[in-house]
Amino acid sequence: MPLLLQLVLAVAAVAVAVGAATTTTTHTRFYMHDTVTASASGGGPAATAVRVVRGAAAAALPGDAVNRFGDLYAVDDPLTDGADASSSAAVGRARGFYMFASRTDSALLFSATMEFTAGVHRGGAVSVLARDAILDEVRELPVVGGAGVLRGAAGYGLLRTHSFNATTNNAVLQIDMYLTV
């Protein structure tokens, strides 16, 4: 084998070994509590998602009396390690926005950074940006980056609606993140 080819193969083998040694794959599950309508009595959680733009009245979504094409919500949702916010430990916040971005179905453009303030990923954050077809049982959203202890993260999140109240628009999402760091 020519010497140059041997050198190229040796460098490639070292690069693969170094790359394999510096990356890890991790799975984490948490719950996002999206509260659009706060309790009228004041005894429940405060609103964590606020509609900042209202779509045109003529842009009502089929089968949805509340939302319209173009509605934009700013979010600062708590993340917990369990589905019940009152009995689960806080692990961070999801900050960003979602917009109803389809005229024909309940699909969002979802952009958020999940900032972890407790647990194994404390001091880290991951960002997602994708279409979220909220009526699908499972939605896959790509992780577009990470920061802090999750710097350079790649992967995806699987979102499932754990609970949804059609009257208040409040939801709890189960999020399973599969990350390579």
PDB file of C-alpha atoms in Angstrom:
ATOM      1  CA  MET A   1       0.000   0.000   0.000  1.00  0.00           C
ATOM      2  CA  PRO A   2       1.423   3.431  -0.849  1.00  0.00           C
ATOM      3  CA  LEU A   3       2.702   5.418   2.107  1.00  0.00           C
ATOM      4  CA  LEU A   4       0.296   8.333   1.509  1.00  0.00           C
ATOM      5  CA  LEU A   5      -2.735   6.001   1.615  1.00  0.00           C
ATOM      6  CA  GLN A   6      -1.466   4.409   4.852  1.00  0.00           C
ATOM      7  CA  LEU A   7      -1.071   7.872   6.390  1.00  0.00           C
ATOM      8  CA  VAL A   8      -4.595   8.924   5.368  1.00  0.00           C
ATOM      9  CA  LEU A   9      -6.092   5.723   6.834  1.00  0.00           C
ATOM     10  CA  ALA A  10      -4.169   6.169  10.091  1.00  0.00           C
ATOM     11  CA  VAL A  11      -5.356   9.787  10.474  1.00  0.00           C
ATOM     12  CA  ALA A  12      -8.955   8.724   9.737  1.00  0.00           C
ATOM     13  CA  ALA A  13      -8.787   5.945  12.358  1.00  0.00           C
ATOM     14  CA  VAL A  14      -7.479   8.373  14.987  1.00  0.00           C
ATOM     15  CA  ALA A  15     -10.218  10.916  14.143  1.00  0.00           C
ATOM     16  CA  VAL A  16     -12.919   8.258  14.520  1.00  0.00           C
ATOM     17  CA  ALA A  17     -11.475   7.100  17.843  1.00  0.00           C
ATOM     18  CA  VAL A  18     -11.223  10.653  19.192  1.00  0.00           C
ATOM     19  CA  GLY A  19     -14.749  11.496  17.995  1.00  0.00           C
ATOM     20  CA  ALA A  20     -16.189   8.387  19.633  1.00  0.00           C
ATOM     21  CA  ALA A  21     -14.432   9.161  22.902  1.00  0.00           C
ATOM     22  CA  THR A  22     -15.693  12.745  23.152  1.00  0.00           C
ATOM     23  CA  THR A  23     -19.407  12.253  22.419  1.00  0.00           C
ATOM     24  CA  THR A  24     -22.053  10.714  24.598  1.00  0.00           C
ATOM     25  CA  THR A  25     -25.691   9.974  23.930  1.00  0.00           C
ATOM     26  CA  THR A  26     -28.217  10.693  26.632  1.00  0.00           C
ATOM     27  CA  HIS A  27     -31.976  10.415  27.096  1.00  0.00           C
ATOM     28  CA  THR A  28     -33.867  12.727  29.401  1.00  0.00           C
ATOM     29  CA  ARG A  29     -37.598  13.038  30.084  1.00  0.00           C
ATOM     30  CA  PHE A  30     -39.318  16.109  31.463  1.00  0.00           C
ATOM     31  CA  TYR A  31     -42.717  17.795  31.331  1.00  0.00           C
ATOM     32  CA  MET A  32     -43.554  21.235  29.985  1.00  0.00           C
ATOM     33  CA  HIS A  33     -46.508  23.022  31.598  1.00  0.00           C
ATOM     34  CA  ASP A  34     -48.074  25.456  29.111  1.00  0.00           C
ATOM     35  CA  THR A  35     -50.613  27.599  30.986  1.00  0.00           C
ATOM     36  CA  VAL A  36     -52.507  29.909  28.634  1.00  0.00           C
ATOM     37  CA  THR A  37     -55.415  30.694  30.948  1.00  0.00           C
ATOM     38  CA  ALA A  38     -54.654  31.343  34.605  1.00  0.00           C
ATOM     39  CA  SER A  39     -57.163  30.338  37.249  1.00  0.00           C
ATOM     40  CA  ALA A  40     -59.935  32.958  37.652  1.00  0.00           C
ATOM     41  CA  SER A  41     -59.767  32.534  41.438  1.00  0.00           C
ATOM     42  CA  GLY A  42     -56.051  33.231  41.471  1.00  0.00           C
ATOM     43  CA  GLY A  43     -55.385  29.949  43.266  1.00  0.00           C
ATOM     44  CA  GLY A  44     -53.874  28.181  40.254  1.00  0.00           C
ATOM     45  CA  PRO A  45     -50.701  28.788  38.306  1.00  0.00           C
ATOM     46  CA  ALA A  46     -50.086  32.099  36.549  1.00  0.00           C
ATOM     47  CA  ALA A  47     -50.229  32.223  32.765  1.00  0.00           C
ATOM     48  CA  THR A  48     -46.916  31.120  31.236  1.00  0.00           C
ATOM     49  CA  ALA A  49     -48.003  31.431  27.589  1.00  0.00           C
ATOM     50  CA  VAL A  50     -49.412  34.722  26.361  1.00  0.00           C
ATOM     51  CA  ARG A  51     -50.970  35.416  22.984  1.00  0.00           C
ATOM     52  CA  VAL A  52     -49.105  38.441  21.622  1.00  0.00           C
ATOM     53  CA  VAL A  53     -50.587  38.443  18.102  1.00  0.00           C
ATOM     54  CA  ARG A  54     -54.155  37.495  17.175  1.00  0.00           C
ATOM     55  CA  GLY A  55     -54.793  36.083  13.709  1.00  0.00           C
ATOM     56  CA  ALA A  56     -57.553  37.550  11.550  1.00  0.00           C
ATOM     57  CA  ALA A  57     -61.147  36.527  12.370  1.00  0.00           C
ATOM     58  CA  ALA A  58     -61.451  35.106   8.858  1.00  0.00           C
ATOM     59  CA  ALA A  59     -58.518  32.767   9.622  1.00  0.00           C
ATOM     60  CA  ALA A  60     -60.302  30.515  12.142  1.00  0.00           C
ATOM     61  CA  LEU A  61     -58.899  26.998  12.238  1.00  0.00           C
ATOM     62  CA  PRO A  62     -61.243  24.131  11.308  1.00  0.00           C
ATOM     63  CA  GLY A  63     -62.758  22.617  14.481  1.00  0.00           C
ATOM     64  CA  ASP A  64     -60.965  25.076  16.789  1.00  0.00           C
ATOM     65  CA  ALA A  65     -63.085  27.816  18.337  1.00  0.00           C
ATOM     66  CA  VAL A  66     -60.145  29.439  20.145  1.00  0.00           C
ATOM     67  CA  ASN A  67     -57.151  29.594  17.830  1.00  0.00           C
ATOM     68  CA  ARG A  68     -56.629  31.201  14.438  1.00  0.00           C
ATOM     69  CA  PHE A  69     -54.020  30.979  11.716  1.00  0.00           C
ATOM     70  CA  GLY A  70     -51.370  33.536  12.699  1.00  0.00           C
ATOM     71  CA  ASP A  71     -51.926  33.470  16.471  1.00  0.00           C
ATOM     72  CA  LEU A  72     -48.543  33.920  18.141  1.00  0.00           C
ATOM     73  CA  TYR A  73     -47.820  33.005  21.765  1.00  0.00           C
ATOM     74  CA  ALA A  74     -44.747  33.937  23.811  1.00  0.00           C
ATOM     75  CA  VAL A  75     -43.875  31.232  26.353  1.00  0.00           C
ATOM     76  CA  ASP A  76     -41.947  30.959  29.589  1.00  0.00           C
ATOM     77  CA  ASP A  77     -43.146  27.508  30.667  1.00  0.00           C
ATOM     78  CA  PRO A  78     -41.882  25.568  33.683  1.00  0.00           C
ATOM     79  CA  LEU A  79     -40.206  22.206  33.095  1.00  0.00           C
ATOM     80  CA  THR A  80     -40.609  19.538  35.775  1.00  0.00           C
ATOM     81  CA  ASP A  81     -39.513  15.939  36.286  1.00  0.00           C
ATOM     82  CA  GLY A  82     -43.143  14.741  36.553  1.00  0.00           C
ATOM     83  CA  ALA A  83     -46.528  15.458  35.005  1.00  0.00           C
ATOM     84  CA  ASP A  84     -48.049  17.024  38.133  1.00  0.00           C
ATOM     85  CA  ALA A  85     -46.515  20.469  38.530  1.00  0.00           C
ATOM     86  CA  SER A  86     -47.522  20.777  42.182  1.00  0.00           C
ATOM     87  CA  SER A  87     -45.741  17.586  43.274  1.00  0.00           C
ATOM     88  CA  SER A  88     -42.819  17.455  40.827  1.00  0.00           C
ATOM     89  CA  ALA A  89     -39.388  19.002  41.070  1.00  0.00           C
ATOM     90  CA  ALA A  90     -38.660  21.923  38.776  1.00  0.00           C
ATOM     91  CA  VAL A  91     -35.835  21.210  36.320  1.00  0.00           C
ATOM     92  CA  GLY A  92     -35.916  24.356  34.187  1.00  0.00           C
ATOM     93  CA  ARG A  93     -37.863  26.634  31.829  1.00  0.00           C
ATOM     94  CA  ALA A  94     -38.882  26.542  28.169  1.00  0.00           C
ATOM     95  CA  ARG A  95     -38.619  30.018  26.694  1.00  0.00           C
ATOM     96  CA  GLY A  96     -39.579  30.985  23.182  1.00  0.00           C
ATOM     97  CA  PHE A  97     -42.710  31.147  21.037  1.00  0.00           C
ATOM     98  CA  TYR A  98     -45.181  29.157  19.032  1.00  0.00           C
ATOM     99  CA  MET A  99     -47.330  30.329  16.169  1.00  0.00           C
ATOM    100  CA  PHE A 100     -50.288  28.672  14.480  1.00  0.00           C
ATOM    101  CA  ALA A 101     -48.668  28.361  11.069  1.00  0.00           C
ATOM    102  CA  SER A 102     -51.204  26.369   9.043  1.00  0.00           C
ATOM    103  CA  ARG A 103     -54.542  27.431   7.610  1.00  0.00           C
ATOM    104  CA  THR A 104     -55.828  23.858   7.447  1.00  0.00           C
ATOM    105  CA  ASP A 105     -54.784  22.081  10.644  1.00  0.00           C
ATOM    106  CA  SER A 106     -53.501  22.626  14.172  1.00  0.00           C
ATOM    107  CA  ALA A 107     -49.805  22.883  13.411  1.00  0.00           C
ATOM    108  CA  LEU A 108     -47.404  25.231  15.103  1.00  0.00           C
ATOM    109  CA  LEU A 109     -44.058  26.702  14.296  1.00  0.00           C
ATOM    110  CA  PHE A 110     -42.392  26.004  17.659  1.00  0.00           C
ATOM    111  CA  SER A 111     -39.134  27.671  18.672  1.00  0.00           C
ATOM    112  CA  ALA A 112     -37.888  27.350  22.232  1.00  0.00           C
ATOM    113  CA  THR A 113     -34.814  26.972  24.351  1.00  0.00           C
ATOM    114  CA  MET A 114     -35.112  24.473  27.207  1.00  0.00           C
ATOM    115  CA  GLU A 115     -32.924  25.864  29.997  1.00  0.00           C
ATOM    116  CA  PHE A 116     -32.083  23.349  32.727  1.00  0.00           C
ATOM    117  CA  THR A 117     -31.655  24.739  36.249  1.00  0.00           C
ATOM    118  CA  ALA A 118     -31.579  21.456  38.183  1.00  0.00           C
ATOM    119  CA  GLY A 119     -30.693  17.814  37.706  1.00  0.00           C
ATOM    120  CA  VAL A 120     -27.970  16.209  35.631  1.00  0.00           C
ATOM    121  CA  HIS A 121     -28.213  18.862  32.863  1.00  0.00           C
ATOM    122  CA  ARG A 122     -28.118  21.849  35.241  1.00  0.00           C
ATOM    123  CA  GLY A 123     -26.412  24.769  33.527  1.00  0.00           C
ATOM    124  CA  GLY A 124     -27.237  23.462  30.059  1.00  0.00           C
ATOM    125  CA  ALA A 125     -29.770  24.350  27.420  1.00  0.00           C
ATOM    126  CA  VAL A 126     -31.041  22.915  24.150  1.00  0.00           C
ATOM    127  CA  SER A 127     -32.962  24.707  21.431  1.00  0.00           C
ATOM    128  CA  VAL A 128     -35.630  23.299  19.118  1.00  0.00           C
ATOM    129  CA  LEU A 129     -37.155  24.803  15.998  1.00  0.00           C
ATOM    130  CA  ALA A 130     -39.723  22.888  13.974  1.00  0.00           C
ATOM    131  CA  ARG A 131     -43.290  22.245  12.942  1.00  0.00           C
ATOM    132  CA  ASP A 132     -45.356  20.766  15.773  1.00  0.00           C
ATOM    133  CA  ALA A 133     -48.544  19.043  14.573  1.00  0.00           C
ATOM    134  CA  ILE A 134     -50.148  19.248  18.016  1.00  0.00           C
ATOM    135  CA  LEU A 135     -52.960  16.764  17.313  1.00  0.00           C
ATOM    136  CA  ASP A 136     -50.518  13.972  16.388  1.00  0.00           C
ATOM    137  CA  GLU A 137     -49.901  11.461  19.165  1.00  0.00           C
ATOM    138  CA  VAL A 138     -46.109  11.824  18.916  1.00  0.00           C
ATOM    139  CA  ARG A 139     -44.229  14.695  17.315  1.00  0.00           C
ATOM    140  CA  GLU A 140     -40.517  14.761  16.555  1.00  0.00           C
ATOM    141  CA  LEU A 141     -38.687  18.065  16.830  1.00  0.00           C
ATOM    142  CA  PRO A 142     -35.010  18.444  15.951  1.00  0.00           C
ATOM    143  CA  VAL A 143     -32.562  19.904  18.442  1.00  0.00           C
ATOM    144  CA  VAL A 144     -30.783  22.697  16.597  1.00  0.00           C
ATOM    145  CA  GLY A 145     -28.149  23.415  19.225  1.00  0.00           C
ATOM    146  CA  GLY A 146     -27.064  23.382  22.818  1.00  0.00           C
ATOM    147  CA  ALA A 147     -25.242  25.565  25.323  1.00  0.00           C
ATOM    148  CA  GLY A 148     -23.490  25.238  28.677  1.00  0.00           C
ATOM    149  CA  VAL A 149     -23.028  21.604  29.714  1.00  0.00           C
ATOM    150  CA  LEU A 150     -24.984  20.678  26.559  1.00  0.00           C
ATOM    151  CA  ARG A 151     -22.820  22.784  24.220  1.00  0.00           C
ATOM    152  CA  GLY A 152     -22.928  21.424  20.697  1.00  0.00           C
ATOM    153  CA  ALA A 153     -25.858  19.112  21.432  1.00  0.00           C
ATOM    154  CA  ALA A 154     -27.588  17.450  18.504  1.00  0.00           C
ATOM    155  CA  GLY A 155     -30.558  15.147  18.515  1.00  0.00           C
ATOM    156  CA  TYR A 156     -34.304  15.295  18.717  1.00  0.00           C
ATOM    157  CA  GLY A 157     -37.214  15.568  21.101  1.00  0.00           C
ATOM    158  CA  LEU A 158     -40.337  13.424  21.051  1.00  0.00           C
ATOM    159  CA  LEU A 159     -43.340  15.401  22.282  1.00  0.00           C
ATOM    160  CA  ARG A 160     -46.541  13.811  23.552  1.00  0.00           C
ATOM    161  CA  THR A 161     -49.545  15.673  24.906  1.00  0.00           C
ATOM    162  CA  HIS A 162     -49.951  14.347  28.436  1.00  0.00           C
ATOM    163  CA  SER A 163     -53.038  16.468  29.113  1.00  0.00           C
ATOM    164  CA  PHE A 164     -54.964  19.214  27.359  1.00  0.00           C
ATOM    165  CA  ASN A 165     -57.926  21.342  28.415  1.00  0.00           C
ATOM    166  CA  ALA A 166     -59.812  22.607  25.340  1.00  0.00           C
ATOM    167  CA  THR A 167     -61.642  25.244  27.393  1.00  0.00           C
ATOM    168  CA  THR A 168     -58.518  26.898  28.824  1.00  0.00           C
ATOM    169  CA  ASN A 169     -56.017  25.845  26.128  1.00  0.00           C
ATOM    170  CA  ASN A 170     -53.701  24.700  28.954  1.00  0.00           C
ATOM    171  CA  ALA A 171     -51.511  21.688  28.216  1.00  0.00           C
ATOM    172  CA  VAL A 172     -48.875  19.478  29.773  1.00  0.00           C
ATOM    173  CA  LEU A 173     -46.393  17.971  27.321  1.00  0.00           C
ATOM    174  CA  GLN A 174     -44.178  14.969  27.972  1.00  0.00           C
ATOM    175  CA  ILE A 175     -40.848  15.563  26.267  1.00  0.00           C
ATOM    176  CA  ASP A 176     -38.270  12.838  25.705  1.00  0.00           C
ATOM    177  CA  MET A 177     -34.961  14.277  24.508  1.00  0.00           C
ATOM    178  CA  TYR A 178     -32.353  12.098  22.837  1.00  0.00           C
ATOM    179  CA  LEU A 179     -29.121  14.085  22.726  1.00  0.00           C
ATOM    180  CA  THR A 180     -25.606  13.531  21.488  1.00  0.00           C
ATOM    181  CA  VAL A 181     -23.149  15.836  23.207  1.00  0.00           C
TER     182      VAL A 181
END
